[in-house]
Short mmCIF file of C-alpha atoms in Angstrom, two decimals:
data_model
loop_
_atom_site.label_atom_id
_atom_site.label_comp_id
_atom_site.label_asym_id
_atom_site.label_seq_id
_atom_site.Cartn_x
_atom_site.Cartn_y
_atom_site.Cartn_z
CA MET A 1 83.59 120.48 97.43
CA ASP A 2 82.82 123.96 98.82
CA GLU A 3 82.48 122.57 102.34
CA TYR A 4 85.92 120.95 102.19
CA PHE A 5 87.53 124.04 100.64
CA LYS A 6 86.21 126.04 103.60
CA ARG A 7 87.48 123.44 106.06
CA ALA A 8 90.94 123.45 104.48
CA ILE A 9 91.08 127.25 104.63
CA ALA A 10 89.93 127.28 108.26
CA ASN A 11 92.51 124.69 109.27
CA VAL A 12 95.43 126.39 107.54
CA ILE A 13 94.47 129.85 108.86
CA ARG A 14 94.38 128.59 112.45
CA HIS A 15 97.09 125.93 112.47
CA GLY A 16 99.36 126.59 109.49
CA ASP A 17 100.17 124.40 106.52
CA THR A 18 102.71 122.25 108.43
CA ASP A 19 103.80 121.77 112.01
CA ILE A 20 107.44 122.19 110.99
CA PHE A 21 108.00 125.39 109.00
CA PRO A 22 107.09 128.99 109.93
CA PHE A 23 103.74 130.17 108.62
CA PRO A 24 104.00 131.53 105.07
CA ILE A 25 102.71 135.04 104.47
CA GLU A 26 99.96 133.58 102.28
CA ASN A 27 98.24 132.35 105.44
CA HIS A 28 97.45 135.96 106.34
CA ILE A 29 96.14 136.54 102.82
CA PHE A 30 93.85 133.52 103.13
CA PHE A 31 92.44 135.08 106.31
CA ASP A 32 92.00 138.54 104.82
CA LYS A 33 90.78 137.32 101.42
CA GLU A 34 88.86 134.17 102.25
CA PRO A 35 86.11 134.60 99.59
CA GLU A 36 88.75 135.23 96.91
CA THR A 37 90.74 132.21 98.07
CA LEU A 38 87.61 130.07 97.86
CA GLY A 39 87.05 131.33 94.31
CA LEU A 40 90.61 130.35 93.29
CA LEU A 41 90.12 126.85 94.69
CA LYS A 42 86.88 126.49 92.73
CA GLU A 43 88.71 127.53 89.55
CA ILE A 44 91.37 124.87 90.14
CA HIS A 45 88.71 122.26 90.76
CA LYS A 46 86.79 123.23 87.63
CA ASP A 47 89.83 122.64 85.40
CA PHE A 48 92.11 120.47 87.52
CA ASP A 49 94.19 118.93 84.73
CA GLY A 50 94.64 122.26 83.01
CA SER A 51 95.61 124.02 86.26
CA LEU A 52 98.06 121.26 87.11
CA SER A 53 99.65 121.63 83.68
CA ARG A 54 99.70 125.45 83.49
CA TYR A 55 100.53 126.16 87.16
CA PRO A 56 102.30 123.07 88.51
CA PRO A 57 102.63 123.21 92.29
CA ALA A 58 106.10 124.12 93.51
CA HIS A 59 107.45 122.90 96.82
CA ASP A 60 110.52 123.32 99.01
CA ALA A 61 112.13 120.43 100.85
CA ALA A 62 114.58 120.78 103.71
CA LEU A 63 116.08 118.82 106.58
CA ALA A 64 114.19 119.38 109.82
CA PRO A 65 115.44 118.22 113.23
CA VAL A 66 113.55 115.37 114.87
CA ASN A 67 115.52 115.20 118.12
CA TYR A 68 118.98 116.19 119.33
CA THR A 69 120.74 113.95 116.82
CA GLY A 70 118.20 113.12 114.09
CA PHE A 71 116.83 114.81 111.00
CA ARG A 72 114.10 114.14 108.46
CA TRP A 73 113.07 115.58 105.13
CA ALA A 74 110.11 117.95 105.39
CA THR A 75 108.12 119.62 102.63
CA GLN A 76 106.38 122.96 102.24
CA ILE A 77 103.98 122.96 99.29
CA ASP A 78 102.82 125.97 97.28
CA PRO A 79 100.23 127.48 99.70
CA LEU A 80 97.27 127.53 97.31
CA TRP A 81 97.93 124.01 96.02
CA ASN A 82 98.39 122.87 99.61
CA LEU A 83 94.85 124.10 100.34
CA TYR A 84 93.48 122.21 97.35
CA PHE A 85 95.35 119.00 98.23
CA LEU A 86 94.12 119.21 101.82
CA ALA A 87 90.53 119.79 100.67
CA LEU A 88 90.68 116.72 98.41
CA VAL A 89 91.88 114.56 101.28
CA LEU A 90 89.33 116.04 103.70
CA SER A 91 86.60 115.06 101.22
CA ILE A 92 87.46 111.37 101.78
CA ALA A 93 88.72 111.62 105.37
CA GLN A 94 85.56 110.24 106.94
CA GLU A 95 85.67 107.20 104.64
CA VAL A 96 89.33 106.68 105.60
CA GLU A 97 88.47 106.89 109.29
CA SER A 98 85.57 104.46 108.90
CA ALA A 99 87.89 101.91 107.27
CA ARG A 100 90.35 102.00 110.17
CA LEU A 101 90.30 99.98 113.39
CA PRO A 102 87.79 101.58 115.80
CA THR A 103 89.21 103.89 118.46
CA THR A 104 87.43 101.73 121.06
CA ASP A 105 89.88 98.92 120.24
CA ARG A 106 92.71 101.06 121.68
CA ARG A 107 95.19 99.87 119.07
CA VAL A 108 95.85 102.86 116.82
CA PHE A 109 96.26 106.30 118.38
CA SER A 110 97.54 108.46 115.53
CA TYR A 111 95.63 111.06 113.53
CA ARG A 112 92.07 109.94 114.15
CA TYR A 113 89.82 112.12 111.99
CA CYS A 114 87.33 114.25 113.90
CA TRP A 115 86.58 117.61 112.30
CA SER A 116 85.77 120.56 114.60
CA ASP A 117 84.00 123.59 113.15
CA GLU A 118 84.78 125.51 116.33
CA THR A 119 88.56 125.12 116.31
CA GLY A 120 89.35 124.04 112.74
CA ASP A 121 91.03 120.91 114.15
CA ILE A 122 91.18 117.87 111.89
CA PHE A 123 92.19 115.22 114.41
CA ASP A 124 90.81 114.01 117.73
CA ASP A 125 93.22 115.29 120.37
CA THR A 126 92.19 112.59 122.86
CA ASN A 127 93.92 109.97 120.71
CA ASN A 128 97.56 110.97 120.93
CA TRP A 129 101.12 109.89 121.73
CA ARG A 130 100.43 109.88 125.46
CA GLY A 131 97.50 107.51 125.00
CA PHE A 132 99.71 105.29 122.84
CA MET A 133 102.37 105.10 125.56
CA GLU A 134 99.86 104.57 128.38
CA CYS A 135 98.19 101.72 126.50
CA SER A 136 101.60 100.22 125.74
CA LEU A 137 102.50 100.30 129.43
CA GLU A 138 99.26 98.51 130.29
CA HIS A 139 100.04 95.73 127.82
CA ALA A 140 103.66 95.57 128.98
CA ARG A 141 102.44 94.65 132.46
CA GLN A 142 100.65 91.63 130.97
CA PHE A 143 103.32 90.42 128.53
CA LYS A 144 106.93 89.52 129.18
CA PHE A 145 108.42 90.86 125.94
CA VAL A 146 107.78 93.87 123.70
CA VAL A 147 108.97 94.31 120.12
CA VAL A 148 109.56 98.02 119.44
CA CYS A 149 109.93 98.89 115.77
CA ASP A 150 109.18 101.52 113.18
CA ILE A 151 109.11 101.80 109.38
CA SER A 152 112.25 103.48 108.14
CA GLU A 153 111.66 106.50 105.84
CA PHE A 154 107.97 105.70 105.67
CA TYR A 155 106.65 108.96 104.21
CA PRO A 156 109.37 109.53 101.58
CA ARG A 157 109.26 105.89 100.43
CA LEU A 158 105.54 105.12 100.59
CA GLY A 159 104.53 103.48 97.30
CA HIS A 160 101.87 105.24 95.23
CA HIS A 161 100.54 101.95 93.87
CA ARG A 162 99.82 100.72 97.36
CA LEU A 163 98.13 104.01 98.27
CA GLU A 164 96.05 104.01 95.09
CA ASN A 165 94.88 100.44 95.76
CA ALA A 166 93.86 101.44 99.27
CA LEU A 167 91.96 104.47 97.97
CA LEU A 168 90.10 102.37 95.42
CA GLN A 169 88.91 100.03 98.17
CA LEU A 170 87.10 102.87 99.94
CA ALA A 171 83.35 103.16 99.43
CA MET A 172 83.31 106.62 97.88
CA ALA A 173 81.95 108.36 94.81
CA GLY A 174 83.61 111.00 92.68
CA ASP A 175 87.13 111.36 91.36
CA ALA A 176 88.94 112.60 94.47
CA HIS A 177 91.22 109.56 94.50
CA SER A 178 92.41 110.11 90.92
CA ARG A 179 93.04 113.81 91.58
CA ILE A 180 95.02 112.93 94.72
CA MET A 181 97.18 110.49 92.78
CA SER A 182 97.74 113.02 89.96
CA PHE A 183 98.84 115.61 92.49
CA LEU A 184 101.23 113.18 94.17
CA LYS A 185 102.68 112.10 90.83
CA ASN A 186 103.43 115.75 90.10
CA PHE A 187 104.86 116.24 93.59
CA SER A 188 107.21 113.25 93.30
CA ASN A 189 108.39 114.24 89.83
CA THR A 190 106.74 111.12 88.30
CA ASN A 191 108.43 108.78 90.82
CA SER A 192 106.04 106.13 92.07
CA PHE A 193 106.61 106.83 95.76
CA GLY A 194 106.68 109.59 98.35
CA LEU A 195 104.33 111.78 100.37
CA PRO A 196 104.96 115.42 101.38
CA VAL A 197 106.10 115.35 105.02
CA GLY A 198 104.65 117.85 107.47
CA GLY A 199 100.99 118.46 106.64
CA PRO A 200 97.75 116.78 107.76
CA ALA A 201 96.74 115.59 104.27
CA ALA A 202 99.74 113.25 104.03
CA ARG A 203 99.03 111.96 107.54
CA ILE A 204 95.49 110.94 106.64
CA LEU A 205 96.70 109.15 103.50
CA SER A 206 99.51 107.41 105.36
CA GLU A 207 97.08 106.11 107.97
CA LEU A 208 94.99 104.56 105.23
CA VAL A 209 98.02 102.59 104.03
CA LEU A 210 99.11 101.62 107.54
CA ASN A 211 95.59 100.36 108.19
CA GLN A 212 96.40 97.37 105.97
CA ILE A 213 99.12 96.35 108.44
CA ASP A 214 96.81 96.99 111.40
CA ARG A 215 94.18 94.70 109.90
CA LEU A 216 96.71 91.98 109.23
CA LEU A 217 98.05 92.09 112.80
CA GLU A 218 94.51 92.01 114.17
CA LEU A 219 93.58 89.09 111.90
CA GLU A 220 96.52 87.10 113.25
CA GLY A 221 95.51 87.80 116.85
CA ILE A 222 98.65 89.81 117.59
CA THR A 223 98.45 92.29 120.46
CA PHE A 224 99.92 95.62 119.38
CA CYS A 225 99.69 99.40 119.65
CA ARG A 226 100.63 101.89 116.96
CA PHE A 227 101.23 105.62 116.61
CA ALA A 228 102.01 106.64 113.01
CA ASP A 229 104.84 104.35 111.87
CA ASP A 230 105.86 103.32 115.42
CA PHE A 231 104.72 99.85 116.47
CA HIS A 232 104.76 98.10 119.84
CA ILE A 233 104.10 94.34 119.54
CA PHE A 234 103.59 92.29 122.71
CA CYS A 235 104.76 88.68 123.07
CA GLU A 236 104.83 85.98 125.72
CA SER A 237 108.38 84.75 125.07
CA ASN A 238 111.71 85.80 123.64
CA GLU A 239 111.32 83.18 120.92
CA ASP A 240 107.89 84.47 119.99
CA ALA A 241 109.24 88.02 119.78
CA TYR A 242 112.03 87.00 117.40
CA ALA A 243 109.62 84.86 115.43
CA ARG A 244 107.46 87.90 114.73
CA LEU A 245 110.37 89.85 113.30
CA GLU A 246 113.65 88.47 111.98
CA PRO A 247 113.22 84.75 112.78
CA ILE A 248 116.58 83.00 113.15
CA PHE A 249 117.23 79.75 111.26
CA PRO A 250 120.17 77.64 112.52
CA GLY A 251 122.90 76.94 109.97
CA CYS A 252 123.67 73.63 108.32
CA GLY A 253 126.84 72.58 106.51
CA ILE A 254 128.20 75.44 104.43
CA ILE A 255 125.17 77.64 105.23
CA ASP A 256 125.56 79.81 108.31
CA ALA A 257 122.67 80.76 110.58
CA CYS A 258 120.27 83.13 108.79
CA ARG A 259 117.76 85.78 109.78
CA GLY A 260 114.49 85.89 107.89
CA ASP A 261 112.27 88.94 107.70
CA LEU A 262 108.85 88.10 109.09
CA ILE A 263 106.63 85.20 110.09
CA VAL A 264 102.90 85.91 110.20
CA SER A 265 100.91 82.94 111.48
CA ASN A 266 102.39 80.06 109.45
CA ILE A 267 103.63 82.18 106.52
CA LEU A 268 107.30 83.09 106.11
CA PHE A 269 107.61 86.42 104.30
CA GLU A 270 110.70 87.78 102.60
CA VAL A 271 110.39 91.57 102.37
CA LYS A 272 111.91 93.39 99.39
CA ALA A 273 111.67 97.18 99.51
CA GLY A 274 113.37 98.09 96.23
CA ASP A 275 111.72 99.58 93.16
CA ARG A 276 111.63 96.22 91.38
CA LEU A 277 109.52 93.12 90.98
CA PHE A 278 110.50 89.80 92.51
CA ARG A 279 113.38 87.72 91.13
CA SER A 280 114.39 84.09 91.16
CA VAL A 281 117.05 84.83 93.79
CA ASP A 282 114.25 85.86 96.18
CA VAL A 283 112.60 82.46 95.75
CA ARG A 284 115.96 80.71 96.33
CA GLN A 285 116.30 82.66 99.56
CA LEU A 286 112.91 81.42 100.76
CA ILE A 287 113.80 77.84 99.80
CA THR A 288 117.04 78.14 101.80
CA TYR A 289 115.20 79.38 104.89
CA ALA A 290 112.54 76.69 104.53
CA THR A 291 115.22 73.99 104.22
CA LEU A 292 117.03 75.18 107.36
CA ASN A 293 113.71 75.27 109.19
CA GLN A 294 112.88 71.73 108.05
CA ILE A 295 116.17 70.59 109.56
CA SER A 296 115.82 72.49 112.84
CA LYS A 297 112.01 72.25 113.08
CA ARG A 298 112.06 75.59 114.91
CA PHE A 299 108.93 77.14 113.34
CA THR A 300 105.74 75.86 111.76
CA ILE A 301 105.89 77.17 108.20
CA GLU A 302 103.23 75.98 105.76
CA ARG A 303 103.42 78.84 103.24
CA VAL A 304 106.05 81.26 102.00
CA GLY A 305 105.56 84.71 100.51
CA LEU A 306 107.25 87.72 98.98
CA PHE A 307 106.18 91.24 99.89
CA ASN A 308 107.27 94.60 98.49
CA PRO A 309 105.65 97.38 100.57
CA ARG A 310 107.09 100.12 98.37
CA ILE A 311 105.24 99.12 95.21
CA GLY A 312 102.39 97.32 96.98
CA VAL A 313 102.93 93.82 95.56
CA SER A 314 102.79 90.50 97.42
CA ALA A 315 102.43 86.80 96.66
CA THR A 316 102.15 83.64 98.75
CA ILE A 317 102.24 79.94 97.94
CA SER A 318 102.23 76.74 99.96
CA VAL A 319 105.66 75.23 100.59
CA ASP A 320 104.70 71.95 98.90
CA ASP A 321 103.33 73.71 95.81
CA LEU A 322 106.46 75.84 95.47
CA CYS A 323 108.73 72.81 95.76
CA PHE A 324 106.74 70.91 93.16
CA GLU A 325 106.73 73.87 90.77
CA ILE A 326 110.52 74.25 90.84
CA SER A 327 111.59 70.60 91.14
CA GLY A 328 108.66 68.24 90.63
CA LYS A 329 109.20 66.93 94.18
CA ASN A 330 107.42 67.44 97.46
CA SER A 331 108.97 69.57 100.17
CA ILE A 332 110.36 66.68 102.24
CA GLU A 333 112.16 65.18 99.23
CA LEU A 334 113.55 68.52 97.99
CA PHE A 335 114.66 69.76 101.40
CA SER A 336 116.35 66.42 102.15
CA GLU A 337 118.35 66.66 98.91
CA ILE A 338 119.35 70.27 99.61
CA ALA A 339 120.36 69.41 103.18
CA ALA A 340 122.47 66.51 101.93
CA ALA A 341 124.15 68.71 99.32
CA ILE A 342 125.11 71.54 101.68
CA SER A 343 126.35 69.07 104.31
CA SER A 344 128.34 66.74 102.02
CA GLY A 345 131.49 68.83 101.82
CA GLU A 346 131.42 68.60 98.04
CA ILE A 347 130.14 72.18 97.69
CA SER A 348 132.43 75.05 98.73
CA ARG A 349 131.39 78.46 99.90
#
């Protein structure tokens, strides 16, 4: 770990612990007392659990302006613990980068790992926001419609279970992943979600989680560009654009027109972002959407699914299997009965 401790120290000395807050005075101490700082980091690493228990990392959170009218929560971590957290993440950063879509694909432009001994930079500065926008403009000339979206409160609400699963899928030795999760659990006060906003360590971890979405979009043949949690998705028609996000199902009888959450290929997903597992009401919602779609025949839906990005849980099932499980009937029979019931006038709102 000595190499990564030295990299973390070099990065913080030259660039600070965040790109939001003023440099803490400890940064000057790290510069003046680099060998001593390295020794402290080694002591933490030698007895990580004990250090975490005896000297739990403190942090300050505050609102930081994003633009003229917006704010976001930002975090400044205890300077020494910030160095240790950054070193842990740097020790797996190359594995994270290798798992992501290649830069040559020109899909993902945010926080591409490329360590520089000369400057102490962590990320490749040729993959940036400008490249993201230029690539988006190129695609916009070829497609008629663009879906522009982002993930609301992504860093504060990122689920630890989902991150841990992504870490475990990396081909790496050692216990860095378990130490990272222990640190985050302490940071979030035992809550199962949240990353500290502002530093490069959280950005590397967030990109690992977002890579799962990138891979899914690529698998479905969807043309897109991404920078951090900002997505641009390119479509040939207005209908295709709405089908990607918030597909509209025409109403029938006492049921008004409804908006679903997401259709990926032939799977209708209902997204639940609460800190809970799925409930029967979520399944009823999918059955309602599937019934309205059977009547209107607007989309081709062969499977339905539930997805909770906060806790990293998902499930899919074929429409016919779901209908048989809940009613003992195939989808055509069940949907016909539901359509008749909601159109009969015998059921009130």
